[in-house]
Amino acid sequence: MEKYFPKAEKDVALNAYSTFRIGGKARYLIRVSDKEELEEAVKKSWELKIPFYILGGGSNTLISDKGFDGLVIIFKKQKPDVFVEEKGDFGTIETDASTPLSFLVGHLDGFTGLEWAIGIPGTLAGAINGNAGAFDESIADSIESVEVLEAGKEIKKKELSKKECGFDYRTSIFKSNPRLVILSARLKLKKGDKEKIKEKIKENLEKRRDHPPGFSLGSVFKNYYGEVDQAIVKKYPQIKNFQEKKGFVPAGFLIEECGLKGTRIGDAEISSRHANFIVNLEKAKSENVLKLMNLIKKEVKKKFLIDLEEEIQIFSP
Ligand SMILES: Cc1cc2nc3c(=O)[nH]c(=O)nc-3n(C[C@H](O)[C@H](O)[C@H](O)COP(=O)(O)OP(=O)(O)OC[C@H]3O[C@@H](n4cnc5c(N)ncnc54)[C@H](O)[C@@H]3O)c2cc1C
């Protein structure tokens, strides 16, 4: 390993690289500066059959306390390169996988379409992987294409169109296919009124005020878009309201109705401010979080006959 990755650090605690501050040690960790270095690291790992995992901002990933007996690839913190080409009323934006989403929101002065992303931590690649979104919009709305590395019999670099990315609510083909590595992406945004954009960003930040402060991964479960048993809808008329107004039932509502707000296992707590957030009060373990997640799923199933699906990703050996 030392021969092929001389800059790799050994036995690195991963909790420092997650917004949840949870996670065991990685046997090896390397920091890459740009997509060329990412490509090189991934190719070497594939060729040498070394298991690897790419961590963006670590803001959507529950890292196991058991750590990872392989190579974790993270991005160096540095000012990203963002190339903007204006064409009529639109701009095409090209940038690396590692570009923080928040940087894009702030940097793309005069372009509209990413205002929803204000306040979301993490990288563009992490957002593409899980089709991050808020307020009825998501990253898929702005993606034109994604440059990827794909491992098969040989390693190929290719450009996937938005359609080929298989975006859906909080998912994409990247989520289920670890043999696809995102190198960079091209976004298409419309030009907009600067003052209106600023106003929208301010409004969206305001809406995030109910989010619990502290260490978390944001929403743990996806909102529920499926059918609900009519007897249950009759008992909880709010469900019909949500379905009519939003098109889904918020996971937070279901969890709150189960009386789970404030439930604690170890230092992991179902937030009393927002039931779909689990917060790490100080020294929570991944096991504590998994137990809380199982409890939530069990109680929601029992009360509402609904199977909640995880929004967060679980990285375990
Ligand atoms: C306070 C808070 C609020 C949040 N609010 C929202 C919200 O409103 N909406 C929302 O959707 N999310 C929200 N999130 C969750 C999270 O911030 C987003 O999903 C974010 O886009 C994840 O990006 P990341 O870089 O941190 O991903 P990570 O957690 O680092 O990675 C996510 C997945 O992407 C994979 N990945 C990373 N880089 C690559 C690559 N180059 N190629 C292939 N796969 C890769 C990882 O292996 C992992 O499986 C919130 C989180 C927090 C803490």
Coordinates of C-alpha atoms and ligand atoms in Angstrom, one line a residue:
M1 CA 0.0 0.0 0.0
E2 CA 2.8 2.4 1.0
K3 CA 4.4 1.8 -2.4
Y4 CA 1.3 2.7 -4.4
F5 CA -0.1 5.4 -2.2
P6 CA 3.0 7.0 -0.5
K7 CA 0.9 9.9 0.8
A8 CA -1.7 7.7 2.5
E9 CA -2.2 8.4 6.2
K10 CA -2.7 5.3 8.4
D11 CA -5.3 4.5 11.0
V12 CA -7.3 7.8 10.7
A13 CA -10.3 8.4 12.9
L14 CA -13.2 9.1 10.5
N15 CA -15.5 10.9 12.9
A16 CA -13.6 14.1 12.1
Y17 CA -14.8 13.8 8.5
S18 CA -18.5 13.5 9.2
T19 CA -21.0 16.2 10.3
F20 CA -22.3 13.5 12.7
R21 CA -18.9 13.2 14.4
I22 CA -19.4 9.4 14.4
G23 CA -17.1 6.8 12.8
G24 CA -14.2 4.4 13.5
K25 CA -10.8 4.4 11.9
A26 CA -9.9 4.0 8.3
R27 CA -6.9 1.7 7.7
Y28 CA -5.7 4.3 5.1
L29 CA -6.8 7.7 4.0
I30 CA -5.7 10.0 1.2
R31 CA -6.6 13.6 0.3
V32 CA -7.0 14.5 -3.3
S33 CA -7.0 18.0 -4.7
D34 CA -8.8 17.7 -8.0
K35 CA -10.6 15.3 -10.3
E36 CA -7.3 14.2 -11.9
E37 CA -6.0 13.0 -8.5
L38 CA -9.3 11.4 -7.7
E39 CA -9.2 9.6 -11.0
E40 CA -5.7 8.4 -10.4
A41 CA -6.5 7.2 -6.8
V42 CA -9.7 5.3 -8.0
K43 CA -7.9 3.7 -10.9
K44 CA -5.0 2.5 -8.8
S45 CA -7.4 1.1 -6.1
W46 CA -9.5 -0.8 -8.7
E47 CA -6.4 -2.2 -10.4
L48 CA -4.9 -3.3 -7.1
K49 CA -8.2 -4.5 -5.8
I50 CA -8.0 -2.3 -2.8
P51 CA -11.5 -1.5 -1.4
F52 CA -12.1 2.2 -1.3
Y53 CA -14.8 4.6 -0.2
I54 CA -15.2 8.2 -1.3
L55 CA -16.3 10.6 1.4
G56 CA -17.5 14.1 0.3
G57 CA -18.6 16.3 3.1
G58 CA -19.7 13.3 5.2
S59 CA -23.0 15.0 5.8
N60 CA -25.2 12.2 4.6
T61 CA -23.2 9.2 5.7
L62 CA -23.4 7.2 8.9
I63 CA -19.9 5.8 9.3
S64 CA -19.7 2.6 11.3
D65 CA -17.7 2.6 14.6
K66 CA -16.0 -0.5 13.2
G67 CA -14.2 1.7 10.7
F68 CA -13.0 0.6 7.3
D69 CA -10.2 -1.8 6.4
G70 CA -9.5 -0.1 3.2
L71 CA -8.7 3.3 1.7
V72 CA -10.9 6.3 2.3
I73 CA -10.6 9.1 -0.3
I74 CA -11.5 12.6 0.8
F75 CA -11.1 16.0 -0.9
K76 CA -8.6 18.6 0.2
K77 CA -10.3 21.8 1.4
Q78 CA -9.4 24.5 -1.2
K79 CA -11.0 27.1 -3.4
P80 CA -12.8 25.2 -6.2
D81 CA -12.6 25.9 -9.9
V82 CA -16.0 26.8 -11.3
F83 CA -16.2 27.5 -15.1
V84 CA -19.2 29.5 -16.3
E85 CA -20.1 29.9 -19.9
E86 CA -23.0 32.2 -20.7
K87 CA -25.3 31.5 -23.6
G88 CA -28.3 33.8 -24.0
D89 CA -30.5 33.5 -20.9
F90 CA -28.6 30.5 -19.5
G91 CA -25.2 29.6 -18.1
T92 CA -23.4 26.3 -18.3
I93 CA -21.4 25.6 -15.2
E94 CA -18.6 23.0 -15.0
T95 CA -17.0 22.1 -11.8
D96 CA -15.4 19.1 -9.9
A97 CA -17.1 16.5 -7.8
S98 CA -15.5 18.1 -4.7
T99 CA -17.1 21.6 -5.0
P100 CA -19.1 22.4 -1.9
L101 CA -22.8 22.9 -2.7
S102 CA -22.8 26.0 -0.6
F103 CA -19.9 27.5 -2.6
L104 CA -21.9 27.1 -5.8
V105 CA -24.9 28.9 -4.3
G106 CA -22.8 31.8 -3.2
H107 CA -20.5 31.9 -6.2
L108 CA -23.1 31.8 -9.0
D109 CA -24.2 35.4 -8.6
G110 CA -27.0 36.2 -11.1
F111 CA -28.0 32.6 -11.8
T112 CA -31.2 31.1 -10.4
G113 CA -32.0 27.4 -9.7
L114 CA -29.8 26.5 -6.7
E115 CA -31.4 28.8 -4.0
W116 CA -32.9 25.7 -2.3
A117 CA -29.4 24.4 -1.6
I118 CA -28.5 27.2 0.9
G119 CA -27.5 25.7 4.2
I120 CA -27.0 22.2 2.9
P121 CA -23.5 21.0 3.8
G122 CA -21.5 18.7 1.5
T123 CA -20.1 18.4 -2.0
L124 CA -21.7 18.4 -5.4
A125 CA -20.9 14.7 -5.8
G126 CA -22.6 13.9 -2.5
A127 CA -25.6 15.9 -3.7
I128 CA -25.7 14.1 -7.1
N129 CA -25.3 10.7 -5.4
G130 CA -28.4 11.2 -3.3
N131 CA -30.2 13.7 -5.5
A132 CA -30.2 16.2 -2.6
G133 CA -33.0 18.7 -2.6
A134 CA -35.3 20.9 -0.6
F135 CA -38.5 22.9 -1.1
D136 CA -39.7 20.8 -4.1
E137 CA -36.4 21.2 -6.0
S138 CA -33.4 19.0 -6.3
I139 CA -29.9 19.0 -7.9
A140 CA -31.3 16.8 -10.7
D141 CA -33.3 19.9 -11.9
S142 CA -30.0 21.7 -12.8
I143 CA -27.8 18.8 -14.0
E144 CA -27.0 18.6 -17.7
S145 CA -24.4 15.8 -17.5
V146 CA -22.0 14.1 -15.1
E147 CA -18.5 12.9 -15.9
V148 CA -17.8 9.5 -14.4
L149 CA -15.3 6.8 -14.1
E150 CA -16.8 3.3 -14.6
A151 CA -15.1 0.1 -13.6
G152 CA -15.9 -2.9 -15.7
K153 CA -13.5 -5.2 -17.6
E154 CA -11.6 -2.1 -18.1
I155 CA -11.8 1.4 -16.5
K156 CA -13.7 3.8 -18.7
K157 CA -14.3 7.6 -18.4
K158 CA -17.6 8.7 -19.8
E159 CA -20.2 11.4 -19.7
L160 CA -23.7 10.5 -18.5
S161 CA -26.6 12.6 -19.6
K162 CA -29.1 13.7 -16.9
K163 CA -31.4 10.9 -18.1
E164 CA -28.7 8.3 -17.7
C165 CA -28.1 9.4 -14.1
G166 CA -31.5 7.9 -13.1
F167 CA -32.5 10.6 -10.8
D168 CA -35.5 10.2 -8.6
Y169 CA -36.6 11.4 -5.2
R170 CA -33.3 11.3 -3.1
T171 CA -31.7 8.7 -5.3
S172 CA -29.7 8.2 -8.5
I173 CA -27.9 5.3 -10.2
F174 CA -24.8 6.3 -8.2
K175 CA -26.4 5.4 -5.0
S176 CA -26.8 1.8 -6.0
N177 CA -23.7 1.4 -8.1
P178 CA -20.4 2.0 -6.4
R179 CA -18.5 1.2 -9.6
L180 CA -19.5 4.6 -10.8
V181 CA -17.4 7.5 -9.5
I182 CA -18.4 11.1 -10.1
L183 CA -15.5 13.2 -11.3
S184 CA -17.2 16.4 -12.3
A185 CA -20.6 17.7 -13.5
R186 CA -22.1 20.2 -15.9
L187 CA -25.0 22.3 -14.6
K188 CA -27.4 24.5 -16.6
L189 CA -28.9 27.5 -14.8
K190 CA -31.1 30.3 -15.9
K191 CA -30.1 33.9 -15.5
G192 CA -32.2 35.7 -12.9
D193 CA -32.7 38.9 -11.0
K194 CA -29.9 39.3 -8.4
E195 CA -32.1 40.9 -5.8
K196 CA -34.8 38.3 -6.2
I197 CA -32.2 35.5 -5.9
K198 CA -30.8 37.0 -2.7
E199 CA -34.3 37.3 -1.3
K200 CA -35.1 33.7 -2.1
I201 CA -31.8 32.5 -0.4
K202 CA -32.7 34.6 2.7
E203 CA -36.2 33.1 2.8
N204 CA -34.9 29.5 2.4
L205 CA -32.3 30.1 5.2
E206 CA -35.2 31.3 7.4
K207 CA -37.1 28.1 6.7
R208 CA -34.2 26.1 8.0
R209 CA -34.3 27.7 11.4
D210 CA -36.3 24.8 12.9
H211 CA -33.4 22.5 12.1
P212 CA -31.7 21.3 15.2
P213 CA -28.2 22.7 15.7
G214 CA -25.3 20.3 16.5
F215 CA -24.0 17.1 14.9
S216 CA -26.4 15.4 12.6
L217 CA -26.9 14.1 9.0
G218 CA -30.0 16.1 8.3
S219 CA -33.2 14.1 7.6
V220 CA -32.6 10.5 8.4
F221 CA -35.7 9.1 6.6
K222 CA -37.3 9.9 3.2
N223 CA -40.7 11.5 3.2
Y224 CA -43.5 9.0 2.3
Y225 CA -45.0 9.2 -1.1
G226 CA -46.9 5.9 -1.1
E227 CA -50.5 5.0 -0.4
V228 CA -51.8 5.0 3.2
D229 CA -54.4 2.6 4.6
Q230 CA -57.8 4.4 4.5
A231 CA -58.6 3.5 8.1
I232 CA -55.4 5.2 9.2
V233 CA -56.1 8.3 7.1
K234 CA -59.5 8.5 8.8
K235 CA -57.9 8.4 12.2
Y236 CA -55.2 11.0 11.3
P237 CA -56.8 13.5 8.9
Q238 CA -53.5 15.5 8.8
I239 CA -52.2 12.7 6.5
K240 CA -54.8 13.6 3.8
N241 CA -53.9 17.3 4.2
F242 CA -50.2 16.5 3.7
Q243 CA -51.0 14.3 0.7
E244 CA -53.2 17.0 -0.9
K245 CA -50.9 19.9 -0.2
K246 CA -47.4 18.4 -0.5
G247 CA -48.0 15.1 -2.3
F248 CA -46.3 13.2 0.5
V249 CA -46.5 12.5 4.2
P250 CA -43.5 14.0 6.1
A251 CA -41.4 11.4 7.9
G252 CA -41.0 13.9 10.7
F253 CA -44.8 13.9 11.3
L254 CA -45.0 10.1 11.4
I255 CA -42.1 9.9 13.9
E256 CA -43.5 12.7 16.1
E257 CA -47.0 11.0 16.2
C258 CA -45.3 7.9 17.5
G259 CA -44.2 10.0 20.5
L260 CA -40.5 9.4 19.8
K261 CA -39.2 13.0 19.9
G262 CA -36.5 13.2 22.6
T263 CA -35.9 9.4 22.7
R264 CA -32.3 8.7 23.5
I265 CA -30.0 5.7 23.2
G266 CA -26.5 6.5 24.5
D267 CA -25.7 9.9 23.2
A268 CA -27.9 9.6 20.1
E269 CA -31.2 11.4 20.4
I270 CA -34.3 11.8 18.2
S271 CA -34.3 15.6 18.1
S272 CA -37.1 17.2 20.1
R273 CA -37.0 20.0 17.6
H274 CA -37.4 18.0 14.4
A275 CA -38.4 14.3 14.7
N276 CA -36.6 13.3 11.5
F277 CA -33.2 14.4 12.8
I278 CA -31.1 12.3 15.0
V279 CA -28.5 14.3 16.9
N280 CA -25.2 13.2 18.4
L281 CA -25.2 14.9 21.8
E282 CA -21.5 14.2 22.3
K283 CA -20.2 10.6 22.1
A284 CA -22.9 8.7 20.2
K285 CA -21.9 5.5 18.5
S286 CA -23.1 4.3 15.2
E287 CA -24.8 1.4 17.0
N288 CA -26.9 3.9 19.1
V289 CA -28.1 5.6 15.9
L290 CA -28.9 2.3 14.2
K291 CA -30.9 1.2 17.2
L292 CA -32.9 4.5 17.1
M293 CA -33.5 4.1 13.4
N294 CA -34.8 0.5 13.9
L295 CA -37.1 1.7 16.7
I296 CA -38.5 4.5 14.5
K297 CA -39.1 2.0 11.6
K298 CA -40.8 -0.4 14.0
E299 CA -43.1 2.2 15.7
V300 CA -44.0 3.9 12.4
K301 CA -44.9 0.5 10.8
K302 CA -46.9 -0.5 13.9
K303 CA -48.9 2.8 14.0
F304 CA -49.2 3.7 10.3
L305 CA -48.5 0.5 8.4
I306 CA -45.8 2.5 6.6
D307 CA -42.3 1.3 5.8
L308 CA -39.9 4.3 6.2
E309 CA -36.9 4.2 3.9
E310 CA -33.5 5.7 4.9
E311 CA -32.4 8.9 3.3
I312 CA -28.9 8.7 4.8
Q313 CA -26.3 6.3 3.6
I314 CA -24.7 3.7 5.8
F315 CA -21.0 3.1 5.4
S316 CA -20.0 -0.1 7.3
P317 CA -17.4 -2.8 6.6
Ligands
LIG1 C1 -27.8 20.2 8.9 C2 -28.0 19.4 7.6 C3 -29.1 19.8 6.8 C4 -29.3 19.0 5.6 N1 -30.3 19.4 4.8 C5 -30.5 18.6 3.6 C6 -31.5 19.0 2.7 O1 -32.3 19.9 2.9 N2 -31.7 18.2 1.6 C7 -30.9 17.1 1.3 O2 -31.1 16.5 0.3 N3 -29.9 16.8 2.2 C8 -29.7 17.5 3.3 N4 -28.6 17.1 4.2 C9 -27.8 15.9 3.9 C10 -26.5 16.2 3.1 O3 -26.0 17.4 3.5 C11 -26.7 16.2 1.6 O4 -27.3 15.0 1.1 C12 -25.4 16.4 0.8 O5 -25.7 16.7 -0.5 C13 -24.5 15.2 1.0 O6 -23.2 15.6 0.4 P1 -21.8 15.0 1.1 O7 -20.7 15.5 0.2 O8 -21.7 15.4 2.5 O9 -22.1 13.5 0.9 P2 -21.3 12.3 1.7 O10 -22.1 12.0 3.0 O11 -19.9 12.6 1.9 O12 -21.5 11.1 0.7 C14 -22.8 10.7 0.3 C15 -22.6 9.5 -0.6 O13 -22.1 10.0 -1.9 C16 -20.9 9.2 -2.2 N5 -20.0 10.0 -2.9 C17 -19.2 11.0 -2.5 N6 -18.4 11.5 -3.4 C18 -18.6 10.7 -4.5 C19 -18.1 10.6 -5.8 N7 -17.1 11.5 -6.2 N8 -18.5 9.6 -6.7 C20 -19.5 8.8 -6.3 N9 -20.0 8.7 -5.1 C21 -19.6 9.7 -4.2 C22 -20.4 8.7 -0.8 O14 -19.6 7.5 -1.0 C23 -21.7 8.4 -0.1 O15 -22.2 7.2 -0.4 C24 -28.4 17.9 5.3 C25 -27.4 17.5 6.2 C26 -27.2 18.3 7.4 C27 -26.1 17.9 8.3

